[in-house]
mmCIF file of C-alpha atoms in Angstrom:
data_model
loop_
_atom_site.group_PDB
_atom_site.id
_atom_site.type_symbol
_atom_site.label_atom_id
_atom_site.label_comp_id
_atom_site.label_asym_id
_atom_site.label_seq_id
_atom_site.Cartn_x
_atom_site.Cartn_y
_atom_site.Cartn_z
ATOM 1 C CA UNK A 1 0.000 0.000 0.000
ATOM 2 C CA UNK A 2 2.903 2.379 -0.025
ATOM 3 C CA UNK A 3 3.012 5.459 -2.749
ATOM 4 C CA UNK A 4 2.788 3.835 -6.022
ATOM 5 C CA UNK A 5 3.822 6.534 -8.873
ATOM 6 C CA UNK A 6 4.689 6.568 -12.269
ATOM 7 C CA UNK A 7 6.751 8.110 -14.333
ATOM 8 C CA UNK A 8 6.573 9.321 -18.037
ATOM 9 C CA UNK A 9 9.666 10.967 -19.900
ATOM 10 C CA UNK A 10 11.802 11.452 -16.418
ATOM 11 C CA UNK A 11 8.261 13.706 -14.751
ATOM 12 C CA UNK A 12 6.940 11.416 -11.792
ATOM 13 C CA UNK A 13 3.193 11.791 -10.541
ATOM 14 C CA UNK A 14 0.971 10.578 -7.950
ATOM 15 C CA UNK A 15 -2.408 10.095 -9.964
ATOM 16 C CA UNK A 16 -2.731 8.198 -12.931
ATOM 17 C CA UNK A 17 -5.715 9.954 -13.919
ATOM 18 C CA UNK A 18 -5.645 12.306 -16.481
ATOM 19 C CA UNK A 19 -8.275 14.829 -17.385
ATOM 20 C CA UNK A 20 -9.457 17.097 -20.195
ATOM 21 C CA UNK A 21 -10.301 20.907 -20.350
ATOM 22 C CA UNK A 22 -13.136 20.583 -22.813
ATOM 23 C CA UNK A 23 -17.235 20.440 -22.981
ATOM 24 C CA UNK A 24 -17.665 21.663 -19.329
ATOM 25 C CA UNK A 25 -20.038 24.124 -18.426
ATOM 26 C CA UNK A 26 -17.749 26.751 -17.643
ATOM 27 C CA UNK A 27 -14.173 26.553 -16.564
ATOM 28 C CA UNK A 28 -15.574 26.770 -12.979
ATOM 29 C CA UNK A 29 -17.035 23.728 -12.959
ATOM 30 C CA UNK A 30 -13.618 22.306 -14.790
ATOM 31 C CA UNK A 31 -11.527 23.480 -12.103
ATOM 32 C CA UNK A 32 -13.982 22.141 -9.308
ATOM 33 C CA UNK A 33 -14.073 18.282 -11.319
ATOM 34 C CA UNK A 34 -10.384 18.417 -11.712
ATOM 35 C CA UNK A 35 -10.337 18.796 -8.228
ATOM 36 C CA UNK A 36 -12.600 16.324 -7.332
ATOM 37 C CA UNK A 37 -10.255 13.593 -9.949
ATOM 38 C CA UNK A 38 -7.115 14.404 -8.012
ATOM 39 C CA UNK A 39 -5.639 14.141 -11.213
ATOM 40 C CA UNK A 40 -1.843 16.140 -12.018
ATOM 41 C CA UNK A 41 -2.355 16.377 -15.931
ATOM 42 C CA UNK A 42 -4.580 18.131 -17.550
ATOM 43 C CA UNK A 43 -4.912 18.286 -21.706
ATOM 44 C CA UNK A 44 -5.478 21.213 -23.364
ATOM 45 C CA UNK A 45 -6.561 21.745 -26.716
ATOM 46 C CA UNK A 46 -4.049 24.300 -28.270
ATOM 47 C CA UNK A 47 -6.717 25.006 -31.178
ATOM 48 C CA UNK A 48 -9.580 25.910 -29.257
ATOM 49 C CA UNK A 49 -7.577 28.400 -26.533
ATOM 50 C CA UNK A 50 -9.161 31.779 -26.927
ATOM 51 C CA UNK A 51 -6.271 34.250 -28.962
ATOM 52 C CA UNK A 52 -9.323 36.851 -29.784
ATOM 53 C CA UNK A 53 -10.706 38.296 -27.131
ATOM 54 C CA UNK A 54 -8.588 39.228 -24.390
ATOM 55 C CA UNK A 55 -11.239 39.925 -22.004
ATOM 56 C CA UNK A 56 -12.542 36.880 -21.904
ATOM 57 C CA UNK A 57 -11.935 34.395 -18.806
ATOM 58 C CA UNK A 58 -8.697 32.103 -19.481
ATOM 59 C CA UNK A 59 -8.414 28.400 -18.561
ATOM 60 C CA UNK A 60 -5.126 29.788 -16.611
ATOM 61 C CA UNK A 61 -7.632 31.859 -14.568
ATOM 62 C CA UNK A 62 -9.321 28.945 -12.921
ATOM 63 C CA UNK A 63 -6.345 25.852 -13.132
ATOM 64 C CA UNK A 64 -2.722 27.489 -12.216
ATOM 65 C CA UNK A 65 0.126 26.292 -14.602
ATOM 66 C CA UNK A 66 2.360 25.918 -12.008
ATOM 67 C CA UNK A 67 0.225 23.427 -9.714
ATOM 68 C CA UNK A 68 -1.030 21.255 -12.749
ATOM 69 C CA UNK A 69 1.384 20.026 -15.762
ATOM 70 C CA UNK A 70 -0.413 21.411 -18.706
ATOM 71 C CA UNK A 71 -0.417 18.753 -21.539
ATOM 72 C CA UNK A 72 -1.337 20.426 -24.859
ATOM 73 C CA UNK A 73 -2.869 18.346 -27.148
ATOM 74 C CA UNK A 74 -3.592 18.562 -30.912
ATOM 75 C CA UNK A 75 -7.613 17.431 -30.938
ATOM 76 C CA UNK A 76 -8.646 18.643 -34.126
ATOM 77 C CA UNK A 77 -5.946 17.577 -36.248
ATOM 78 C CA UNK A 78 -5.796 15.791 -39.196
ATOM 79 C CA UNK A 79 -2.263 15.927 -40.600
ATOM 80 C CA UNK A 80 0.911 15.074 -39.395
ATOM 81 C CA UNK A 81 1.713 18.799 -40.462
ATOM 82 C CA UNK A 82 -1.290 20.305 -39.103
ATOM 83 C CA UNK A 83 -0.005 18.689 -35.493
ATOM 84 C CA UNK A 84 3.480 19.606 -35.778
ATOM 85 C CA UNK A 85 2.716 23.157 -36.634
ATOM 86 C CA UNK A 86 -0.175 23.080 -33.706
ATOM 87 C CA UNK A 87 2.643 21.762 -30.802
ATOM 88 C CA UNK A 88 5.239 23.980 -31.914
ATOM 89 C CA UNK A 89 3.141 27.415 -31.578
ATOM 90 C CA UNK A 90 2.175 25.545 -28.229
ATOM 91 C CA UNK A 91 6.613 25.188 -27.262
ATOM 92 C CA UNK A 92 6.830 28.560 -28.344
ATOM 93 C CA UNK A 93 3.727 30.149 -26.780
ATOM 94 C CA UNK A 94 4.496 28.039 -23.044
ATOM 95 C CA UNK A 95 7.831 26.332 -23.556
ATOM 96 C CA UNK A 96 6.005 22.942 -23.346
ATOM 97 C CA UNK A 97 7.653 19.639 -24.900
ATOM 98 C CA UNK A 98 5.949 17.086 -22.749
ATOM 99 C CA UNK A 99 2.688 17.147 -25.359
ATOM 100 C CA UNK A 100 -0.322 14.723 -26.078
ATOM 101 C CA UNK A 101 -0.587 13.881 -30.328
ATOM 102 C CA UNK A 102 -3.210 12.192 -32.121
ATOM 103 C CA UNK A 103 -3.534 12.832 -36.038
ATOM 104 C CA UNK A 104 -7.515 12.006 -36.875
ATOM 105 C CA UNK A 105 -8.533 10.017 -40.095
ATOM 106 C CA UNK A 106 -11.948 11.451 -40.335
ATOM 107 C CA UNK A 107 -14.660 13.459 -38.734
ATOM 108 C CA UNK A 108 -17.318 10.724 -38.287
ATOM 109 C CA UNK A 109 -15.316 8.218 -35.859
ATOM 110 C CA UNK A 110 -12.401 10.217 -34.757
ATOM 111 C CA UNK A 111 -10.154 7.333 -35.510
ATOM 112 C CA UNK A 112 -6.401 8.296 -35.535
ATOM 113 C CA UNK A 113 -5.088 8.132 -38.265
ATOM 114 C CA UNK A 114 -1.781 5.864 -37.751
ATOM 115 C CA UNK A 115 0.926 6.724 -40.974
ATOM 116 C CA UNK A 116 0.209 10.353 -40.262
ATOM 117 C CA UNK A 117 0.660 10.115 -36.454
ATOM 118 C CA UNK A 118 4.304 8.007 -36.993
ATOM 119 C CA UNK A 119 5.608 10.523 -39.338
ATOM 120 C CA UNK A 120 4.090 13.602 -36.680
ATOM 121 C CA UNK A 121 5.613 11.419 -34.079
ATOM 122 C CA UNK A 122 9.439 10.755 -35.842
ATOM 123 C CA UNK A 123 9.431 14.489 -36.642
ATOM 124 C CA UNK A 124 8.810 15.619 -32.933
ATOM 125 C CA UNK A 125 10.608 13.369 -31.560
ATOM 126 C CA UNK A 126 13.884 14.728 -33.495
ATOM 127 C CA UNK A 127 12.687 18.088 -32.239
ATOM 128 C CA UNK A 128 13.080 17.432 -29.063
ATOM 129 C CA UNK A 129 9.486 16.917 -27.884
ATOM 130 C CA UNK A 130 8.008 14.303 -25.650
ATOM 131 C CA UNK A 131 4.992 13.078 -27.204
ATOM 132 C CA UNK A 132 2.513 10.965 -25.541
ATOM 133 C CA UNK A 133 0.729 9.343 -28.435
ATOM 134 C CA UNK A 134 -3.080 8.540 -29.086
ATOM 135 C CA UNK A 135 -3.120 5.511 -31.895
ATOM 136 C CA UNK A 136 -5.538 2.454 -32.639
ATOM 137 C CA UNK A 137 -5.353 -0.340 -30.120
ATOM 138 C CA UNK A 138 -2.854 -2.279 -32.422
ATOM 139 C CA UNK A 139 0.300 -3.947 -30.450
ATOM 140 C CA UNK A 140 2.486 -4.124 -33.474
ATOM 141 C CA UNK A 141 1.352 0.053 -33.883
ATOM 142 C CA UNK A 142 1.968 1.003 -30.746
ATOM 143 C CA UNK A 143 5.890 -0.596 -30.754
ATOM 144 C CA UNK A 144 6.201 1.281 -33.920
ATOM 145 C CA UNK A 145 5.022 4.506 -32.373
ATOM 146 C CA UNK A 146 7.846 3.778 -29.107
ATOM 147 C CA UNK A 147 10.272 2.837 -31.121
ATOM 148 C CA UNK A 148 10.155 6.441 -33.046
ATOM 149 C CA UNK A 149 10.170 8.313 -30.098
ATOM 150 C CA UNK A 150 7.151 8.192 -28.379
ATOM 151 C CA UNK A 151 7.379 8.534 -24.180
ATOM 152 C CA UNK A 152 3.963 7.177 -23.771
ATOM 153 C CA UNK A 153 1.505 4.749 -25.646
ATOM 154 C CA UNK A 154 -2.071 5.699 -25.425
ATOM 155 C CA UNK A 155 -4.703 2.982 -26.943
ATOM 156 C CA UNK A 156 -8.197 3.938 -27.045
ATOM 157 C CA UNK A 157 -10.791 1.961 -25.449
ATOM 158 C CA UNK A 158 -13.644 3.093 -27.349
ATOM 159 C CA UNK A 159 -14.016 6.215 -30.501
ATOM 160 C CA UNK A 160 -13.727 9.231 -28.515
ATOM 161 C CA UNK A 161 -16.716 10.586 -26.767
ATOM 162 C CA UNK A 162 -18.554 7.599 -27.194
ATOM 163 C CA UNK A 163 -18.625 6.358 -23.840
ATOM 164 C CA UNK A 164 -18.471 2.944 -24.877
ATOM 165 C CA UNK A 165 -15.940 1.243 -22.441
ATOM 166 C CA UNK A 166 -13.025 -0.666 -23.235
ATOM 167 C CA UNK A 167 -14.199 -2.712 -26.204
ATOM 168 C CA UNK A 168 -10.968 -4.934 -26.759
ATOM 169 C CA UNK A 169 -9.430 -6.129 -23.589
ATOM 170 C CA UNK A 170 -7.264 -8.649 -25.438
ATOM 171 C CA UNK A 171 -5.460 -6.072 -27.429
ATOM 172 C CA UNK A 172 -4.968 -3.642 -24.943
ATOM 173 C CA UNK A 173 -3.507 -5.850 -22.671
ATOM 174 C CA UNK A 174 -0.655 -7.352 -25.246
ATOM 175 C CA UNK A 175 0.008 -3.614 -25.893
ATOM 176 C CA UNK A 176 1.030 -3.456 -21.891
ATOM 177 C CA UNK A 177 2.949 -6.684 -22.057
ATOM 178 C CA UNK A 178 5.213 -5.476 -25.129
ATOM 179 C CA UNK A 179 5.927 -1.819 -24.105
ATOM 180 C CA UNK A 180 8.672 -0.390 -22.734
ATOM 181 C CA UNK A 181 6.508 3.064 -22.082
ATOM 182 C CA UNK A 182 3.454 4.188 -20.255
ATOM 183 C CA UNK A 183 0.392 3.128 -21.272
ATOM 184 C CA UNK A 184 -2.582 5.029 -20.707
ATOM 185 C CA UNK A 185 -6.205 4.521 -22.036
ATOM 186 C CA UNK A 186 -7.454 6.981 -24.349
ATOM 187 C CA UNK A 187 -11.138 7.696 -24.784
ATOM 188 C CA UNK A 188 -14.231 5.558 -24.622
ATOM 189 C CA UNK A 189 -14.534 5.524 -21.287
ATOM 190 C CA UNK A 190 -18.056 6.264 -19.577
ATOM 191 C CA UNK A 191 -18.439 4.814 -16.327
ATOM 192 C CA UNK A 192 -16.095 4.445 -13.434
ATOM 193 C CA UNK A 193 -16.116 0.205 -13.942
ATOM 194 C CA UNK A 194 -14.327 1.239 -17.674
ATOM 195 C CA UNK A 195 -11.646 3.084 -15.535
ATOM 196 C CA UNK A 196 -11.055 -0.066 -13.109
ATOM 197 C CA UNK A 197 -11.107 -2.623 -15.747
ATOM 198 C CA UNK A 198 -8.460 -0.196 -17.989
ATOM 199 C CA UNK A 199 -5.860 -0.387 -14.775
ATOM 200 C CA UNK A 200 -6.769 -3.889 -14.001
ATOM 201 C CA UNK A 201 -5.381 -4.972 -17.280
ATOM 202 C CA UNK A 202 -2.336 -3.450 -16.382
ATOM 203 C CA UNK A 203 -2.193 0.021 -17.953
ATOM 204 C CA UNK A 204 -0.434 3.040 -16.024
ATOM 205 C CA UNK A 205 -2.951 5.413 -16.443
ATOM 206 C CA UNK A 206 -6.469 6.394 -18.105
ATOM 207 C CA UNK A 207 -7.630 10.013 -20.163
ATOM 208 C CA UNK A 208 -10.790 10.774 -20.027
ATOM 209 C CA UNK A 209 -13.296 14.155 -20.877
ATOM 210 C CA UNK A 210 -16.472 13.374 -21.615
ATOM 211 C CA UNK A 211 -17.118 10.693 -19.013
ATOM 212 C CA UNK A 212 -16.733 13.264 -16.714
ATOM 213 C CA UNK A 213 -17.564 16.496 -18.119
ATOM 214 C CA UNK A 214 -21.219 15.605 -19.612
ATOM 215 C CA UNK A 215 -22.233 13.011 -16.296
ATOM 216 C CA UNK A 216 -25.058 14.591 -14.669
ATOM 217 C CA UNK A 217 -23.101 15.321 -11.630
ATOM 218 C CA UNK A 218 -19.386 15.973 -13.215
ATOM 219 C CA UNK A 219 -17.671 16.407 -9.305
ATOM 220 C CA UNK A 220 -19.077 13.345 -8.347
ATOM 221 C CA UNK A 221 -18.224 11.646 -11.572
ATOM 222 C CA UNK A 222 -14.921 12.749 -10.900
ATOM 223 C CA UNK A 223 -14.969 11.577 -7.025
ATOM 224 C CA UNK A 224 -15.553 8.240 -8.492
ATOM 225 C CA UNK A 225 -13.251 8.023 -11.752
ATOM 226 C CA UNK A 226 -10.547 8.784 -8.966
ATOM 227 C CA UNK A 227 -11.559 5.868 -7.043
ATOM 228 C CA UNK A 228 -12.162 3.815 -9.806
ATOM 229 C CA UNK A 229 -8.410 4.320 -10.941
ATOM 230 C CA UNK A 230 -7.215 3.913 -7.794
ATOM 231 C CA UNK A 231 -9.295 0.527 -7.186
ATOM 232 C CA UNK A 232 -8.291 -0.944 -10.297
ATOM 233 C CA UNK A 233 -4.646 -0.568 -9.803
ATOM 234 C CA UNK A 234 -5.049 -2.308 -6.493
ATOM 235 C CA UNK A 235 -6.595 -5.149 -7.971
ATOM 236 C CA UNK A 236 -4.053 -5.277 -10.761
ATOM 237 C CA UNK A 237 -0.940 -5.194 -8.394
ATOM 238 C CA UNK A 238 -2.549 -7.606 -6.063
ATOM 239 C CA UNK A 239 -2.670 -10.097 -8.787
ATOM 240 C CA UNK A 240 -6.204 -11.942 -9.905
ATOM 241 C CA UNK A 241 -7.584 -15.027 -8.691
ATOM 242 C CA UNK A 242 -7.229 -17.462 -11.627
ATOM 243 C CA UNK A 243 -10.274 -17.751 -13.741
ATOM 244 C CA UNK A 244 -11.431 -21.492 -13.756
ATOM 245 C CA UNK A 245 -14.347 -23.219 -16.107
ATOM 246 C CA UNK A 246 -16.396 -24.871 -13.157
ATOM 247 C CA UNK A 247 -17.091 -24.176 -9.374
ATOM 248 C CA UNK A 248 -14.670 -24.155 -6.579
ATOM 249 C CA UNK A 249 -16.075 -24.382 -3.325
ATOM 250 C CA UNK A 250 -14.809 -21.969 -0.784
ATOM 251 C CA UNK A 251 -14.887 -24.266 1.749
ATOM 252 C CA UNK A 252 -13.356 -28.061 1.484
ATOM 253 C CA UNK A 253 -15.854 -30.712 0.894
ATOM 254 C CA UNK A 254 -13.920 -33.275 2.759
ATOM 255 C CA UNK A 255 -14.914 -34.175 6.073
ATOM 256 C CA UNK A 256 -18.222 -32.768 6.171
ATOM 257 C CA UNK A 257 -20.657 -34.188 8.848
#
């Protein structure tokens, strides 16, 4: 039971939940759920921060900088060079290099989008970034995204948004077994039993928005995604009963009067 961290390009942290910044009502009610989470990452999506009107309330206004690592993200992208371009205004507007990629295929199912999002990663990589990588639930993928520089896999469970839980267990858990990396689930996540089940099979960490941001109650959502995470990587380092095809009574059937 002693502090169990992880670490992801050299940066260690407590929580291996990981938040978004986007759909809430207001950035009150973001701050307030990210508190709830107990998360230390949040994403933020470089291509939605407001550069128009400077009057206008500012993510930084409600979750400080320097007591959350900012991940900026490039949601909305669907080019390698549309992503590059989007994380290096992002190192140049707030010095960041520790960044969250994914390089979409299309509109309709958000898929990534994976020969655009291993050339995006092999050019950051060689400019000195630290991406964290969202890709398709594919083991032989996700080695090819490590092995060109990516600090962090990050399978999704489900198409983002969708709420759909973690929909191939068997892949996501031979990701874990080959990488050398972080792994951290990445969308499709909707209840708190998809957070356990993502840790249980071994994963360092889950991403979520939506689960949270659009539950009825977001704090309490949040309350319980932090448990759920927390639960699940219990039950994952405590190591599974083995799963057998027929009953095993609890107690032995010899000797009975």
């Amino acid at each position: 039971m002693a502090e169990d961290r992880w670490t992801v390009a050299g940066r260690s942290f407590t929580s291996r939940l990981i938040v978004g910044t986007g759909k809430y009502k207001d950035f009150a009610q973001n701050a307030a759920a990210l508190e709830a989470s107990g998360a230390e990452i949040v994403t933020v999506a470089v291509r939605r921060v407001n550069v128009s009107d400077r009057k206008a309330p500012m993510l930084t206004d409600y979750i400080d900088p320097k007591r959350f690592t900012y991940l900026p993200n490039t949601a909305g992208c669907f080019t390698a060079d549309e992503a590059i371009r989007t994380l290096r205004l992002a190192r140049e507007a707030g010095g960041w290099d520790l960044v969250k990629l994914e390089v979409l295929g299309e509109a309709r199912t958000l898929y990534p989008d994976m020969v655009e999002t291993l050339r995006a990663t092999e050019i950051l990589a060689k400019e000195g970034f630290l991406p964290m990588v969202y890709c398709v639930d594919d083991p032989i993928a996700a080695k090819r995204l490590e092995n060109a520089g990516a600090v962090a896999i990050m399978p999704l469970g489900a198409p983002i948004g969708s709420g759909l839980g973690i929909q191939n267990r068997v892949t996501i858990r031979l990701i874990v077994e080959g990488a050398g990396v972080p792994v951290l689930v990445d969308a499709g996540v909707g209840q708190a039993s998809d957070a356990a089940v993502a840790m249980e099979l071994g994963c360092d960490g889950v991403l979520m928005n939506t689960a949270i941001a659009e539950a009825k109650d977001p704090l309490l959502m949040a309350a319980a995604m932090k448990a759920a995470v927390a639960a699940g990587r219990l039950s994952y380092r405590a190591g599974r009963m083995g799963q057998r095809r027929y009953a095993d009574p609890s107690s032995p059937l010899a000797g009975l009067i």
